[in-house]
XYZ file of C-alpha atoms in Angstrom:
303
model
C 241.933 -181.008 59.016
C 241.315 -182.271 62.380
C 238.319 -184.317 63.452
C 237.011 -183.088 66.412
C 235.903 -185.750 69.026
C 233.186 -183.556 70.620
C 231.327 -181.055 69.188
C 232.190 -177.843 71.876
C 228.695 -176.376 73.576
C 227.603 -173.311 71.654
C 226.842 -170.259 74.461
C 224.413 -167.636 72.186
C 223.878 -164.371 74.141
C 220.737 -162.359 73.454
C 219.086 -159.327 75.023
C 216.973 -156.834 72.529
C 217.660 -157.429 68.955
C 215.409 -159.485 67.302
C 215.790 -159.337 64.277
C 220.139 -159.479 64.399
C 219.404 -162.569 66.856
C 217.450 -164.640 63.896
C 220.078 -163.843 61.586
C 222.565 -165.038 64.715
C 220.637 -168.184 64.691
C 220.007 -169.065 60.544
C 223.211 -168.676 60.281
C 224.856 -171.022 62.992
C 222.139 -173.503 61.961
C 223.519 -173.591 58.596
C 227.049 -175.115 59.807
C 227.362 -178.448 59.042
C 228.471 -179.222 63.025
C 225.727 -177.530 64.050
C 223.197 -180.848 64.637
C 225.794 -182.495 66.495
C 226.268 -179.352 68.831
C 224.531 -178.388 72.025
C 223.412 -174.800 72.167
C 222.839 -173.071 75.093
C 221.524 -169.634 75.072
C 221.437 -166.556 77.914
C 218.729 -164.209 77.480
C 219.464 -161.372 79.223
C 216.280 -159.656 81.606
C 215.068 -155.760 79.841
C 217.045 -153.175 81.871
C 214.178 -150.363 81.037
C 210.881 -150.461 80.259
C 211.233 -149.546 76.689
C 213.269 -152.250 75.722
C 210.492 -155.349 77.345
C 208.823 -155.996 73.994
C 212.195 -156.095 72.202
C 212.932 -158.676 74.899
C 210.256 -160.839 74.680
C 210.187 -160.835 70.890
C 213.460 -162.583 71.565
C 212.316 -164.953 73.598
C 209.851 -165.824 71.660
C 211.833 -166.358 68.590
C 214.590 -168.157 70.921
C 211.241 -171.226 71.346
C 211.062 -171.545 67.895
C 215.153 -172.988 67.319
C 215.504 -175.711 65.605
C 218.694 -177.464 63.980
C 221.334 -178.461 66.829
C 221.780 -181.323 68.897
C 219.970 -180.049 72.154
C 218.864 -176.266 72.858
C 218.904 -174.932 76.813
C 217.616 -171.480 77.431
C 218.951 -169.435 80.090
C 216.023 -166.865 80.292
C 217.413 -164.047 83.187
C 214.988 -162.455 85.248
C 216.741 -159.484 86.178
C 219.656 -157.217 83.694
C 222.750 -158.125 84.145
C 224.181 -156.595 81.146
C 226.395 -157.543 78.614
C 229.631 -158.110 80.872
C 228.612 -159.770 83.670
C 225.831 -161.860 81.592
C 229.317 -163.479 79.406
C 231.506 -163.890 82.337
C 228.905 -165.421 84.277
C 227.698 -167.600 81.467
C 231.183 -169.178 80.122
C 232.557 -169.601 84.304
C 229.002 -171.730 84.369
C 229.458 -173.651 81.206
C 232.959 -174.248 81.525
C 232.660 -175.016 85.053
C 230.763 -178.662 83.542
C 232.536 -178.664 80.035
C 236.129 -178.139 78.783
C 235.486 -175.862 76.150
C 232.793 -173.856 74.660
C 231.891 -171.642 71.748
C 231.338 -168.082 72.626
C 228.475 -166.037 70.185
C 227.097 -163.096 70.891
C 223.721 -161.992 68.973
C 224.865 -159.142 66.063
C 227.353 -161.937 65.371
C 226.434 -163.747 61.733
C 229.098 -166.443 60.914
C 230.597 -168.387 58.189
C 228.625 -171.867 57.291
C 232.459 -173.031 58.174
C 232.496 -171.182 61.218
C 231.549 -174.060 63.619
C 234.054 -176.232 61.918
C 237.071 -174.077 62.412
C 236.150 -173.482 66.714
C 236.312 -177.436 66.803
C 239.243 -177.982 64.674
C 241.096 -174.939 66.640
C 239.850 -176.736 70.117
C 240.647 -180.076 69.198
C 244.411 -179.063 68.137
C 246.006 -176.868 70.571
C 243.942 -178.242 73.624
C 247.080 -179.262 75.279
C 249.126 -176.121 74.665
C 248.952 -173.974 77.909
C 249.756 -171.066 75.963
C 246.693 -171.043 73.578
C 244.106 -169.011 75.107
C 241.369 -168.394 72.365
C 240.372 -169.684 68.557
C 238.909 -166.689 67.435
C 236.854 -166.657 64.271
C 236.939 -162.578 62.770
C 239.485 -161.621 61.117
C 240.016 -157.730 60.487
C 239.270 -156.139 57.122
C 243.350 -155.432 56.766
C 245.140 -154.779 53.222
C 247.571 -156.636 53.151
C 247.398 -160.931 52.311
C 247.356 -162.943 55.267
C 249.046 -166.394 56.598
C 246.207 -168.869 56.649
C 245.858 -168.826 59.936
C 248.187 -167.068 62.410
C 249.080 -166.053 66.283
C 248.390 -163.039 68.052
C 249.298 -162.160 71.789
C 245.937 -161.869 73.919
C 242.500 -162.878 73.542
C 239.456 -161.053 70.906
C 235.660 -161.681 71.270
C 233.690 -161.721 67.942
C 232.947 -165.297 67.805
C 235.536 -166.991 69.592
C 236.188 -170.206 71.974
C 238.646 -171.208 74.737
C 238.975 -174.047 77.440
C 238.573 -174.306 81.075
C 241.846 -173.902 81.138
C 242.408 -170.812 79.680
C 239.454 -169.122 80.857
C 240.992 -169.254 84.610
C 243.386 -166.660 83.487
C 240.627 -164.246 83.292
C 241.475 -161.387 85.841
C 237.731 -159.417 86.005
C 240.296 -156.772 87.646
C 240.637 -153.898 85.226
C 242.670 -151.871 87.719
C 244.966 -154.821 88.508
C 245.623 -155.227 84.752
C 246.181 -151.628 83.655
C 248.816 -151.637 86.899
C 250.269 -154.729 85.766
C 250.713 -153.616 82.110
C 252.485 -150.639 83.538
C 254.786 -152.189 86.129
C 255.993 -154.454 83.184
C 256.006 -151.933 80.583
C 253.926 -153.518 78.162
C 252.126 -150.682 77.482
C 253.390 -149.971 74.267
C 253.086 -153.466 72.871
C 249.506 -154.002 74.132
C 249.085 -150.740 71.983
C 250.276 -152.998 68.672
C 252.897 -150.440 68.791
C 251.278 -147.323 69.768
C 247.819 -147.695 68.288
C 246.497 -145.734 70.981
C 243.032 -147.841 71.654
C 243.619 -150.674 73.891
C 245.075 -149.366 76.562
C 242.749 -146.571 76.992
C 239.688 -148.594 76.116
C 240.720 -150.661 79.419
C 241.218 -147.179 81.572
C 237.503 -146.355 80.415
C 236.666 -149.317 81.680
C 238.358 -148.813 84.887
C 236.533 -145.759 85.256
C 232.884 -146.910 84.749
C 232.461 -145.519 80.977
C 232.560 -148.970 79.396
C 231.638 -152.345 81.093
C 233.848 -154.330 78.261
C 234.749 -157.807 79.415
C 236.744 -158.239 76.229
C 239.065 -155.467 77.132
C 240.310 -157.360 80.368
C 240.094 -160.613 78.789
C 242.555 -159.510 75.923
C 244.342 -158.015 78.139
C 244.940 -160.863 81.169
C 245.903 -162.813 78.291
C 248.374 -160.572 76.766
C 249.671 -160.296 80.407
C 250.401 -164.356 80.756
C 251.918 -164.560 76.989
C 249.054 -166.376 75.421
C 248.399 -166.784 72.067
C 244.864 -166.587 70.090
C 244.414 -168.644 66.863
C 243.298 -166.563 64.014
C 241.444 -167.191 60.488
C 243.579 -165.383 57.861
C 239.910 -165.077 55.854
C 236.974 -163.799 58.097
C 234.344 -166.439 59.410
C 232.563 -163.811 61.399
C 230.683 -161.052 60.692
C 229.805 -158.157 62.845
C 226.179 -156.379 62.035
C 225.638 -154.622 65.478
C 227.558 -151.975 64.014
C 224.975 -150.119 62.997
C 223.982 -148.405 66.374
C 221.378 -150.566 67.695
C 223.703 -152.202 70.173
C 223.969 -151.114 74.074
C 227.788 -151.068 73.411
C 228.249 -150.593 69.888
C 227.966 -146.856 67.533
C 227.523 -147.241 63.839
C 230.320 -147.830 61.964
C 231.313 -149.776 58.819
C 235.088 -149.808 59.937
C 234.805 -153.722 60.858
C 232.717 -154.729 58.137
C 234.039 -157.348 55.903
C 233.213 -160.039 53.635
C 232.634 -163.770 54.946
C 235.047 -166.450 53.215
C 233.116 -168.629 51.161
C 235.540 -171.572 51.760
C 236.590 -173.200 54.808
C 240.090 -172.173 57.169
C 242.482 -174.697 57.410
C 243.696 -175.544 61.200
C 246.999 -177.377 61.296
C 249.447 -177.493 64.528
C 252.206 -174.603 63.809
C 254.714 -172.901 65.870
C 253.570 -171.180 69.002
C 255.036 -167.712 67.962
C 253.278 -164.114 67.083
C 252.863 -163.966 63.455
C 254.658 -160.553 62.333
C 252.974 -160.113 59.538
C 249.457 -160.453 60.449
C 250.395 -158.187 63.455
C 251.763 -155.412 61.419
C 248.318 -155.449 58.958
C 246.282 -155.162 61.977
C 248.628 -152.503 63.894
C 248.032 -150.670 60.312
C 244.699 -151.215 60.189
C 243.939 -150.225 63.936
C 246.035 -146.398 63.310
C 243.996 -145.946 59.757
C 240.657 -145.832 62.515
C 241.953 -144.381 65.048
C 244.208 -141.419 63.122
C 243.169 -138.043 64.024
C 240.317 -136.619 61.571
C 242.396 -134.809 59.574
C 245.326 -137.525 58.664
C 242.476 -139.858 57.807
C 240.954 -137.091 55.627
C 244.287 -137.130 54.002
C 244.477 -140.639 53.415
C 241.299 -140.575 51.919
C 242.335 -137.614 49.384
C 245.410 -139.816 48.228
C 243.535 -142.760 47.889
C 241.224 -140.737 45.640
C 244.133 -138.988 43.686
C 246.153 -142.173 43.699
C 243.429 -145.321 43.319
């Protein structure tokens, strides 16, 4: 294991969720790092009237924190929404630091969580190709590499360097055009999942405002490589509707590792493997109704 010089910043973003954000915050203070890191967090402004109490229940709970090295609170006084409130936030953090640890607030993680973004930092900082440590893992079938490579970037509890970050292309347009021109298409897809590449033309076209959709994507674009857990540190609970982005679904939960992830230097290369689970994994979801209802029939038939 590698001991991290520096504890990374910690950049929390909140809007309306209360109750998700204290379970956010209980559960980064519970990381052993978490005293010697410095957490700053963005509290995003109420973009309708309904949603001003939620707001400043938030804020109030966000005076109460208590557990890490130094707490800053970013308190916006006008919406900016989910996008632009992240890409504004890490350019301004990173734009003073060299790396940073990105949480959002439906986001509970591991108590090894903090641990692993360090270790992952502290390893590949000089390797141009690393673009993210990333600390979910999806809920796949198959028995995964410790940790492993994937091409691109993800978002559910993640970090990156100054470095990396520049690669960001806010673009959509530029990067659908680009995966195109290259034909890439099919590989951004995992093989023809059929969700990437049209969650980033819904984007384009003003029906999602996802950030992580173009950072994944001008990563995949410049070859870079995210580290992944092969046991989840990250759970998701904003998949249960209440997000501004997010419908209720169970298909990401999963079950937090009880033990820490091992980060060790390895070979910059795609791990086959763990990109075949997930490529699996991603067509189970995304099947049309009735192969899934089949699946689930020979599951039931079959156990």
């Amino acid at each position: 294991m590698t001991e991290p010089r520096t504890c990374a910043p910690i950049a929390l973003f909140a809007y309306a969720r209360p109750e998700h954000t204290k379970r956010t915050l209980d559960a980064l203070a519970a990381n052993e790092l978490a005293g010697d890191s410095d957490l700053i967090v963005y509290s995003d402004a109420a973009r309708t009237d309904d949603k001003m109490h939620a707001v400043q229940q938030v804020r109030e709970l966000l005076d109460q924190i208590d557990g890490f090295k130094s707490v800053r609170i970013v308190r916006r006084d006008e919406n900016l929404g989910l996008a632009k409130s992240i890409i504004s936030g890490v350019s301004e953090l990173l734009s003073h630091h060299e790396r940073v640890v990105v949480v959002e607030d439906d986001l509970v993680v591991s108590p090894h969580f903090l641990r692993y973004m360090n270790d992952g930092l502290e390893c590949y900082a000089t390797e141009e190709r690393v673009a993210c440590i990333h600390g979910y893992c999806y809920p796949v079938d198959a028995t995964l590499p410790e940790s492993f490579f994937l091409r691109g970037a993800d978002c559910w509890g993640w970090a990156t360097w100054r470095r990396a970050w520049a690669h960001f292309n806010p673009d959509g347009a530029q990067l659908r055009d680009a995966l195109l021109r290259r034909n890439l298409v099919r590989q951004f897809e995992l093989g023809g999942v059929g969700f990437f590449f049209h969650m980033l033309e819904q984007q384009i076209a003003g029906r999602n405002d996802s950030w992580a959709i173009r950072w994944h994507a001008s990563c995949f674009l410049d070859d870079m490589l995210t580290l992944y857990p092969g046991r989840t540190l990250v759970h998701n609970i904003g998949n249960d509707g209440s997000g501004t982005h997010a419908a209720s679904s169970a298909a990401y939960d999963t079950q937090l590792t009880p033990d820490p992830v091992e980060v060790r230097p390895m070979p910059l290369v795609e791990s086959t493997r763990a990109r075949d689970a997930i490529a699996q994994y991603f067509r189970r979801q995304h099947a049309p109704f009735w192969r899934r209802w089949l699946a689930a029939v020979r599951d039931v038939i079959n156990p």
